XYZ file of C-alpha atoms in Angstrom:
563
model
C 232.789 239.523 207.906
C 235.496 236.994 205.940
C 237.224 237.240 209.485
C 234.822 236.327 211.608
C 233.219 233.231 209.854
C 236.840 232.469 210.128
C 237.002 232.408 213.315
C 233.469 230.777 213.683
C 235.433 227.736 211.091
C 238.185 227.544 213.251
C 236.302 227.353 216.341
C 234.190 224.257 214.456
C 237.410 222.718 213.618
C 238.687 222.449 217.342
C 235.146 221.102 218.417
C 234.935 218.321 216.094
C 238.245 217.477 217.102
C 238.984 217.781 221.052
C 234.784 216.377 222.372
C 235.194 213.466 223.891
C 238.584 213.068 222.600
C 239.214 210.440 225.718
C 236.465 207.783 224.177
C 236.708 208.643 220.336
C 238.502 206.870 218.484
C 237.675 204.217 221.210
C 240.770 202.291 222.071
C 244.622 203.657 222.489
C 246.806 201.499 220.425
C 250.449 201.304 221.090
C 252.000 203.885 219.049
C 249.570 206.580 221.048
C 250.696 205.179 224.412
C 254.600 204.886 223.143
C 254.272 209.057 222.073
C 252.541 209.209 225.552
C 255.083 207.850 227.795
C 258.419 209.357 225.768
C 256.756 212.582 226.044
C 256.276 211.736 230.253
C 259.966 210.038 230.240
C 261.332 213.746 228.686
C 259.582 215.451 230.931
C 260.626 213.466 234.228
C 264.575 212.499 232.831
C 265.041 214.122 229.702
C 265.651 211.213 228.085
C 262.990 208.714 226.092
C 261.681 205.145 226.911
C 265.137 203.862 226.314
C 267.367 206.309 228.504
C 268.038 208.102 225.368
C 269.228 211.887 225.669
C 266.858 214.381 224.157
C 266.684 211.803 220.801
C 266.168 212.692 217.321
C 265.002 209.660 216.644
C 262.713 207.876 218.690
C 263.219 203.990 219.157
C 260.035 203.041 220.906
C 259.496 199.262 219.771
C 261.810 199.242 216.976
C 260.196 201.343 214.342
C 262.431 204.347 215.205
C 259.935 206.917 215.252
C 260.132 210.589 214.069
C 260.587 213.022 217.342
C 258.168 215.897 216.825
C 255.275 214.563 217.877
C 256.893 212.814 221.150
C 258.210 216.481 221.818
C 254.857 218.166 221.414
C 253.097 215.919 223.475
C 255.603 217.101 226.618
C 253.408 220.371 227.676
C 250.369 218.707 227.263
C 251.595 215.891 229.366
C 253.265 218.321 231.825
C 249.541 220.247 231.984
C 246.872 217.198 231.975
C 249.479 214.569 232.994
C 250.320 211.031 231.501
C 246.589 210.324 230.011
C 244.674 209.396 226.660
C 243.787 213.105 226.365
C 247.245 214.780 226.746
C 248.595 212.521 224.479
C 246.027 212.978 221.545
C 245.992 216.930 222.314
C 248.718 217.460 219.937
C 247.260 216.557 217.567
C 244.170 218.114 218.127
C 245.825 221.219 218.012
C 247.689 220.550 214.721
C 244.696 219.646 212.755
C 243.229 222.607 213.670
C 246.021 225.045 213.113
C 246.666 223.431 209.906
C 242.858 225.188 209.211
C 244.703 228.673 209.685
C 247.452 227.694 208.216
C 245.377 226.374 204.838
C 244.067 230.007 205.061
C 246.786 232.280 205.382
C 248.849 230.045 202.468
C 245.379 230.288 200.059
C 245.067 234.365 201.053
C 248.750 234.532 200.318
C 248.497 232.552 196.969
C 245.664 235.297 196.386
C 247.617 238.638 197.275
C 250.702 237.331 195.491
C 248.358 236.482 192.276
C 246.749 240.295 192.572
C 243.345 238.313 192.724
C 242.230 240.023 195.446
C 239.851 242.436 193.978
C 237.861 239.367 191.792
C 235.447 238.589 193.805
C 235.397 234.970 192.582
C 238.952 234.816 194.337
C 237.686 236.637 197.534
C 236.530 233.548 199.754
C 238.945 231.186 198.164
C 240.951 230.718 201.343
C 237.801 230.482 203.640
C 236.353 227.974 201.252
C 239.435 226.425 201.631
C 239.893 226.211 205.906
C 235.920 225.074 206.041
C 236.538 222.046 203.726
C 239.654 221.029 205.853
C 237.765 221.783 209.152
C 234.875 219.644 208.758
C 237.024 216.648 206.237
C 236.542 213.473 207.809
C 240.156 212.452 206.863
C 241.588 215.820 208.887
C 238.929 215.214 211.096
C 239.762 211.326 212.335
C 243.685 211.841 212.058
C 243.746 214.843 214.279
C 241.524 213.300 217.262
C 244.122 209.898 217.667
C 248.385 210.684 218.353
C 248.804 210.405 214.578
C 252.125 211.579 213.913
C 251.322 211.816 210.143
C 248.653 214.873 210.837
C 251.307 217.099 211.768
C 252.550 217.345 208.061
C 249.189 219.021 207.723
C 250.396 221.910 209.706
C 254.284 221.730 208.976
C 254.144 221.756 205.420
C 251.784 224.320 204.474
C 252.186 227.134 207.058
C 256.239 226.505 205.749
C 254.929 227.125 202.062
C 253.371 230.127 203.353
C 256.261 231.863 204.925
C 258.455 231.251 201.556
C 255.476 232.986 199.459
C 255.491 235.835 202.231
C 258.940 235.807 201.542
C 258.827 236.471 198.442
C 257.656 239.838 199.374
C 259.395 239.918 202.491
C 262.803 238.321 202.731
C 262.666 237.973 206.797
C 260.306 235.376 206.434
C 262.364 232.604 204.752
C 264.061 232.541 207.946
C 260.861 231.311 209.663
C 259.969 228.901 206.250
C 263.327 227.239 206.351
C 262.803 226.528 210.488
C 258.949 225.090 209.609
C 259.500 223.151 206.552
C 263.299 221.655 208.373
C 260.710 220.923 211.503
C 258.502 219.230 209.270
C 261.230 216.659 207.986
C 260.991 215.259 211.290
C 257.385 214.748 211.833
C 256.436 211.546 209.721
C 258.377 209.233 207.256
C 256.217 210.434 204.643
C 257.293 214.277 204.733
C 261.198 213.168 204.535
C 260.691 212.876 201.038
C 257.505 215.104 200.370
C 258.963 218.309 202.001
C 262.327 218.169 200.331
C 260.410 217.585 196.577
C 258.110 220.203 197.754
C 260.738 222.715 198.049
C 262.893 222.054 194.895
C 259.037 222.659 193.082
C 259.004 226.325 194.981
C 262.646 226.805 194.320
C 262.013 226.102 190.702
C 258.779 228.302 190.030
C 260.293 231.010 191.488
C 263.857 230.765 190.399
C 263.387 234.678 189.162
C 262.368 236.436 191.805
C 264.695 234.330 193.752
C 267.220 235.479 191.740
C 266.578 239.167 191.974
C 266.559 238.761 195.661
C 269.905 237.346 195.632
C 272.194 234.651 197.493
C 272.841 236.706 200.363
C 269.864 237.196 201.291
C 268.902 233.765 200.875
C 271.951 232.355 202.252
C 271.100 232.197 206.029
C 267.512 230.341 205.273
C 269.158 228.005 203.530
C 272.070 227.225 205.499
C 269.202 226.653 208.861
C 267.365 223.798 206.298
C 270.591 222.342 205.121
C 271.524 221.929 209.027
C 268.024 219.913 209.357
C 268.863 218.022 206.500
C 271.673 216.712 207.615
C 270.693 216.262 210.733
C 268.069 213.607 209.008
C 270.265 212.145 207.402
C 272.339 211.912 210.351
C 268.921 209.968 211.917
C 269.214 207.097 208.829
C 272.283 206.257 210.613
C 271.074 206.186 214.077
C 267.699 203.888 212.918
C 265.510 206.547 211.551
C 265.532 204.533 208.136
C 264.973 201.046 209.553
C 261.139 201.166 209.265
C 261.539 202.865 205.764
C 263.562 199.644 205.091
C 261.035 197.108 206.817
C 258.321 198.539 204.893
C 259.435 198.809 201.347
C 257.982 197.538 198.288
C 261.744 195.818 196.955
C 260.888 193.940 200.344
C 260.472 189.746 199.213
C 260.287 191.396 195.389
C 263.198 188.779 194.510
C 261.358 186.013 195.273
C 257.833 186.836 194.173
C 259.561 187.536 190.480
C 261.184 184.033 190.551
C 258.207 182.622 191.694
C 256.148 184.079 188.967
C 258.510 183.173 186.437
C 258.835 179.903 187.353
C 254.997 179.222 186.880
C 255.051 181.214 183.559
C 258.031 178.331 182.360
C 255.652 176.045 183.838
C 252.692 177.009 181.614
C 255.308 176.657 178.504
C 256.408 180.250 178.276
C 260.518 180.480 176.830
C 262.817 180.519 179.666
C 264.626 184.140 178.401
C 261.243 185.718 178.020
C 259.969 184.711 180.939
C 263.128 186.444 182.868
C 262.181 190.039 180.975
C 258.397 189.986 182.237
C 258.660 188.457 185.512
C 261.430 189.409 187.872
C 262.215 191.402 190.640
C 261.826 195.037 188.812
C 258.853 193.883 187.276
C 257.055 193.545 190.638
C 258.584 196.436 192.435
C 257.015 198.222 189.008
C 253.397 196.902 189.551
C 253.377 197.387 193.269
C 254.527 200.870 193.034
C 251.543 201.362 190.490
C 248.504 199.735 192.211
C 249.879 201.464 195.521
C 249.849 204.639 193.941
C 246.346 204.849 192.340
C 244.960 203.532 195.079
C 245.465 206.783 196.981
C 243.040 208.567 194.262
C 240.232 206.135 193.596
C 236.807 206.719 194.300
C 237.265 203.283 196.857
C 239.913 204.970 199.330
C 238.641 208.660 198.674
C 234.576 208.266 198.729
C 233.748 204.796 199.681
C 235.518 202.958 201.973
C 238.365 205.120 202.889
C 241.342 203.988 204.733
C 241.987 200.330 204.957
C 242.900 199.372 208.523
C 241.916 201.267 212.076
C 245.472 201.483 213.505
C 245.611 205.444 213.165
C 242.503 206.739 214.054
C 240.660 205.864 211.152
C 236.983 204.080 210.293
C 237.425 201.522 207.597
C 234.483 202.030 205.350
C 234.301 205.823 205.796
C 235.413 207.986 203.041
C 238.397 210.720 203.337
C 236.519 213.274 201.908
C 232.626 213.896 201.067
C 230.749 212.599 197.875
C 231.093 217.061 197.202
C 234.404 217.154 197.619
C 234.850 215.021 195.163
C 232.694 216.785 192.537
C 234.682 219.656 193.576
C 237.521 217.870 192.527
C 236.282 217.717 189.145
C 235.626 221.004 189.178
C 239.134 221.803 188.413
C 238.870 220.663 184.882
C 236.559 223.227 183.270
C 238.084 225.623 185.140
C 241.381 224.708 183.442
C 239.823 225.764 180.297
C 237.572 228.913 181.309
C 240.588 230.555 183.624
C 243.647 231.290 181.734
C 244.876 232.902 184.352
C 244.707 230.470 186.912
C 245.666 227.380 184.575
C 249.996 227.471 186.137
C 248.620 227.879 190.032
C 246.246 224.955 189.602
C 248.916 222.929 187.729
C 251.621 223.299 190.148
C 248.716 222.404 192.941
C 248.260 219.277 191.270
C 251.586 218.423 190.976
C 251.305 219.198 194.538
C 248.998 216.816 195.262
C 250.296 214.416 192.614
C 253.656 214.130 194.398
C 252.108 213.638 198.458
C 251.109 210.039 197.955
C 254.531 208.978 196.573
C 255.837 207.522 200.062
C 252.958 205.247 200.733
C 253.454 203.896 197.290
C 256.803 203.046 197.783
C 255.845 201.334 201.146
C 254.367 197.929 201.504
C 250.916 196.822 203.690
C 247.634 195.952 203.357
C 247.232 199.587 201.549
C 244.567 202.517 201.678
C 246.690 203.747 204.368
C 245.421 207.064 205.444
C 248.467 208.044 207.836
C 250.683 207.463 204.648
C 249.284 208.893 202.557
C 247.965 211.862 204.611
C 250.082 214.179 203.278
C 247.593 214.440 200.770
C 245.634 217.001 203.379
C 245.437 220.204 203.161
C 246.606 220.583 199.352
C 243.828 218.360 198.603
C 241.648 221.069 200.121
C 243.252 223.696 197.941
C 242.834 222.232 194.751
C 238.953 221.462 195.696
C 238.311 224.907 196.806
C 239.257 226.183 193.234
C 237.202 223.079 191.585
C 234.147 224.751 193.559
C 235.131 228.200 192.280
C 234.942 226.712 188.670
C 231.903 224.915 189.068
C 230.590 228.209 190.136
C 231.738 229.957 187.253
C 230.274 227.264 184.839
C 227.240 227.306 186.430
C 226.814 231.169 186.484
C 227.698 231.594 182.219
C 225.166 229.187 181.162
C 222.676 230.499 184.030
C 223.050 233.431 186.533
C 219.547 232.427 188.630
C 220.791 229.374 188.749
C 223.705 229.948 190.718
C 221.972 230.926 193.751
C 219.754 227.322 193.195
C 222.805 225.319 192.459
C 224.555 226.901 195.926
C 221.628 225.963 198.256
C 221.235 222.500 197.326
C 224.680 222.304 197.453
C 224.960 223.890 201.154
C 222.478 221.477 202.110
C 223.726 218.329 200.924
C 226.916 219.609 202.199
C 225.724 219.702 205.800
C 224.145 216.308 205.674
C 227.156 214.888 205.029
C 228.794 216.445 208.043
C 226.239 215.217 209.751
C 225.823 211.792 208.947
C 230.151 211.286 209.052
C 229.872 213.105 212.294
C 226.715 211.039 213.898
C 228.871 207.858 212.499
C 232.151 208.876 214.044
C 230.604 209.713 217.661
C 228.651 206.315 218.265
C 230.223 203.252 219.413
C 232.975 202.176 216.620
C 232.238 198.572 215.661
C 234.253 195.503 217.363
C 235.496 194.498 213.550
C 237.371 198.355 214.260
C 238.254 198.261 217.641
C 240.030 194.855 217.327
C 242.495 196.880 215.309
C 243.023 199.222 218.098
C 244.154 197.438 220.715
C 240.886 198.278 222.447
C 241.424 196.117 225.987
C 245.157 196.955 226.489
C 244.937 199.809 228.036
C 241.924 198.810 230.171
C 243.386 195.778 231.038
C 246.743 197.704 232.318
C 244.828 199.688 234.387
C 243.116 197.186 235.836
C 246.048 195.221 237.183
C 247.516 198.566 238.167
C 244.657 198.778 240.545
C 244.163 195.122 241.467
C 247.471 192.807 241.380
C 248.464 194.029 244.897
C 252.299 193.425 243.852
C 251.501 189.766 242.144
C 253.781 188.354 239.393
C 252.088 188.879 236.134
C 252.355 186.968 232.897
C 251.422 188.737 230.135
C 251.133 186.842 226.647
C 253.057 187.829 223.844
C 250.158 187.736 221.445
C 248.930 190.900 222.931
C 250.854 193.736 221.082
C 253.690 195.659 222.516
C 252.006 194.997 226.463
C 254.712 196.795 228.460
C 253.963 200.154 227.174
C 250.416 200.015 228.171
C 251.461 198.863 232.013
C 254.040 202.053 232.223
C 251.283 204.291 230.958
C 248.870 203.196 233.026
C 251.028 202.923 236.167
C 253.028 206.405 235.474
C 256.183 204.148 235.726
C 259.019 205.719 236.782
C 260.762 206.514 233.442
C 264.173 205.779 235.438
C 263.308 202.467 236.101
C 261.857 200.973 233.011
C 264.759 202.678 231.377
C 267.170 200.369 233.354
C 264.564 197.271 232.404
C 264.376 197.870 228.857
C 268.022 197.709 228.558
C 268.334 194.584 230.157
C 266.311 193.072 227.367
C 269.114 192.998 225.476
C 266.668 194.191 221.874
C 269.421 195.911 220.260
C 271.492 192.100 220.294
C 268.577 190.273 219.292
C 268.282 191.873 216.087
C 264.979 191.615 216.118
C 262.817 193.983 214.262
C 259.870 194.485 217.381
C 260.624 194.027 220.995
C 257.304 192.337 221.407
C 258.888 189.206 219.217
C 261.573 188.074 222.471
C 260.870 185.226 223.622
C 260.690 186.654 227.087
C 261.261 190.394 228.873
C 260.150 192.030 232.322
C 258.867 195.037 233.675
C 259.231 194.808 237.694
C 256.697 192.274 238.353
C 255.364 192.045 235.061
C 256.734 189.355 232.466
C 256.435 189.056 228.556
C 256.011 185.699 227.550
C 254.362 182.985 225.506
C 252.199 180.912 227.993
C 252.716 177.505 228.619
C 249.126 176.308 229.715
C 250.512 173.267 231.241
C 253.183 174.736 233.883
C 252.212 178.615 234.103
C 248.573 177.750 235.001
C 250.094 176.189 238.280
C 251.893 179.178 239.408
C 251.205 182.056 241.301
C 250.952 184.625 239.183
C 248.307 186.622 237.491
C 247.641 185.687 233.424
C 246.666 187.941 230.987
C 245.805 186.637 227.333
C 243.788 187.127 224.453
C 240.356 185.670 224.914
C 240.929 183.716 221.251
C 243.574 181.770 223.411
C 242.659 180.792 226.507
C 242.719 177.447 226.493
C 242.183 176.253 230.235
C 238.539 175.674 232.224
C 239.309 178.653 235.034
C 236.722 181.478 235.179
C 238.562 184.778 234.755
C 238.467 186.972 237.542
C 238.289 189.830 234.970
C 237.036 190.106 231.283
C 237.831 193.279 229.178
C 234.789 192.676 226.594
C 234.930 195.112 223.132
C 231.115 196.895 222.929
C 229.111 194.489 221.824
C 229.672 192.020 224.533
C 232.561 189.698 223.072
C 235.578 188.655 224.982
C 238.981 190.674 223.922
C 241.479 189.775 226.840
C 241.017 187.453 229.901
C 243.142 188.507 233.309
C 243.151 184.634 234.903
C 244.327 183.447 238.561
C 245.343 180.143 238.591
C 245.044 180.190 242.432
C 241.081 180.369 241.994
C 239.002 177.247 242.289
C 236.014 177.684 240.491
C 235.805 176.177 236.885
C 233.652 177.597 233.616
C 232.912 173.757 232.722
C 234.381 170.246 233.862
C 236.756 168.396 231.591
């Protein structure tokens, strides 16, 4: 029975994550076409967007992106070909083996426990896979190329095989080969996975030590070689965007700055260097960044704070239950001795995951940062359930069976009204965060320049990736173009911020209203500014009518109004 309403959960999972995966989240931002086309460019050369050799780091724009998910994304690209499906089907397929892999880790926690004949343990790990299956958070992140969702998978499934081989030593091969994988799936997990590991190391230093160092020797010698081979990566420009986006980023200068308007308002020069200075404000940003990740704003309210990856600003990550559940953990803290260690070491868990996006600077409520929150999340909400069971049950046995169905059916309303919000037209305030036109317009002039020059504007973000996905560019050839940019010189941090590059016919530039009106080539801009009285001859408007990019042909003689 436990088996198949498995099953049936798992099945759930990969609906609500592959319909319509081509039109929801609407829009394909840049970092979903980049993954795209490196996985096409490795397919058709071997090497990535940059003529790179089989990278372990992948430069894209200048963030220097981890290479799992580019990998991943090469069968599905080789199967469905260079599209806005293949390249979000990894991910698909993550977030929904990260539901089995939630399972197996929670039935493993179980059997190694000897819980397994309390039946208040017994549907512990399917509680656990059906909160993850239908969590809006798992949910949104698995349906966009999010490369942070694959930590979901990675990480747990990795902590499963070291509990398995606790009882089995063959299977700290495969957890040292999972958890070394998962080093090199997001930013995030460089620092979660090895923190992770030290906490497993350290619980179970005794069994570990009755198993011996031979035994353990090869496992740990196959994670020490992915180790170094990330830190080999920091050298190559896998830490550069770590760098760009840290909090000690301008910290200098906002401490002198605040200490020069304390000495302003009178406060002593010397005391005014203790309270306000570079530390101080590393100190406070680390602090708000952190608790953001666990107030009732970014978990229940509002959710994650921008659309880039996948996400709905002003949906929750979790249900208005799961966080009750949450809370469940604390009187089950107190009623289950036995359990008190497990769910301490599962917050710690969970305390740890949010540590990168705290050290990292942005607008905040990030959900890719922080999303290696999911599935342990899950875990510890499964057993807050279990102890809001229990509570319920000693004061009241009839009203357990009460307390269940109203909670079953508040449960499914919420799944329905996230789901009937998430499959509707997203909003244009969203969908200008997700490059919404790009794509469209790429395809477009794919179809309809007939050869033309093109000049694209540089206020639309990170353009040239969008023309060689939409064209299937010949990886070859942009390789040769994108190293006649000359990026790596510039020492720029985005290729989007030269002054001017080219793609065959297509050029990268700010536009000069006053001379490139007169030529003949194609414009494309952002509708906010275009600035002349030509008609465009195409308009890529968001949903609700509204104007996001204008393709303009100077050649044309019909005007939108005189001047």
């Amino acid at each position: 029975m436990r088996r198949v309403l498995f099953c049936g959960i798992l099945a759930v999972a990969f609906l609500l994550r592959v319909i319509s995966l081509s039109n929801f989240p609407a829009g394909f931002n840049a970092d979903e076409a980049s993954f795209g086309y490196d996985a096409y460019s490795i397919l058709h050369t071997g090497r990535d967007q940059w003529g790179n050799f089989m990278p372990l780091v992948f430069k894209s724009f200048g963030d220097y992106k981890s290479p799992v998910y580019a990998y991943l994304a090469v069968p599905s690209t080789a199967l469905f070909g260079l599209s806005v499906f293949a390249s979000r089907l990894p991910s698909v397929i993550a977030g929904t083996l990260a539901v089995l892999a939630i399972y197996l880790l929670v039935n493993e926690i179980v059997a190694l426990k000897k819980w397994s004949n309390d039946s208040r343990y017994k549907w512990l790990d399917v509680t656990s896979a059906f909160i993850l299956a239908v969590n809006p958070w798992s949910v949104m992140m698995s349906r966009g190329a999010v490369e942070a969702n694959l930590i979901s998978f990675f990480l747990p499934l990795g902590i499963y095989f070291f509990l398995k081989g606790l009882r089995d030593n063959k299977f700290f091969v495969w957890s040292a080969i999972l958890l070394g994988v998962d080093l090199f799936t997001y930013h995030s997990a460089k620092l979660i996975t090895p923190v992770v590991l030290i906490g497993l190391i350290y619980v179970f230093k005794r069994q570990l030590k009755k198993i011996g160092v031979k035994r353990l020797l090869l496992p740990l010698l196959i994670f020490l070689v992915f180790f170094i081979g990330l830190l080999y990566t920091f050298k190559i420009g896998g830490g550069s965007r770590i760098e760009e986006r840290s909090i000690t980023q301008g910290a200098l200068e906002e401490g002198f700055d605040e200490r020069m308007v304390a000495i302003g308002k009178g406060e002593n020069s010397k005391v005014a260097k203790v309270f306000h200075n570079k530390y101080q404000v590393i100190v406070n940003r680390f602090v708000t960044n952190y608790f953001q990740y666990f107030s009732p704003k970014f978990l229940i309210q509002s959710g994650a704070g921008d659309a880039s990856y996948a996400m709905i600003p002003g949906v929750g990550t979790i249900y208005f239950l799961e966080g009750l559940m949450l809370l469940g953990v604390i009187p089950l803290l107190f009623m289950e001795r036995k359990t008190r260690n497990l769910i301490l070491i599962l917050l710690l868990w969970l305390l740890v995951t949010p540590l990168t996006a705290a050290l990292a600077s942005g607008a905040g409520y990030s959900g890719n940062r922080a999303g290696g929150m999911l599935p342990v999340l899950q875990i510890v909400e499964s057993f807050g359930f279990m102890g809001w069971a229990i509570l319920v049950k000693r004061f009241d046995t009839r009203l357990t069976q009460f307390a269940g169905l109203v909670f079953s059916v508040v449960f499914v309303f919420e799944i329905y009204n996230f789901a009937s919000t998430y499959f509707k037209i997203q909003s244009t305030l969203v969908l200008k965060q997700e490059d919404y036109g790009s794509i469209q317009a790429a395809a477009w002039l794919e179809s309809n320049s007939n050869g033309r020059n093109v000049l694209i504007s540089r206020s639309l973000s990170e353009p040239q990736i969008f023309i060689a996905f939409a064209n299937k560019w010949d990886p070859a050839d942009f390789q040769k173009s994108a190293n006649k940019w000359d990026f790596d010189g510039s020492k720029l941090m985005w290729v989007d911020q030269l002054s001017s590059y080219s793609l065959g016919n297509y050029t990268i530039k700010s536009i000069d209203w006053k001379t490139d009106i007169n030529s003949n080539a194609l414009l494309v801009v952002k509708a906010d500014e275009f600035s002349g009285t030509q008609i465009p001859i195409k308009a890529i408007n968001f949903p609700d009518g509204s104007p996001d990019i204008y393709i303009i042909d100077p050649g044309q003689k019909t005007y939108a109004k005189g001047n």
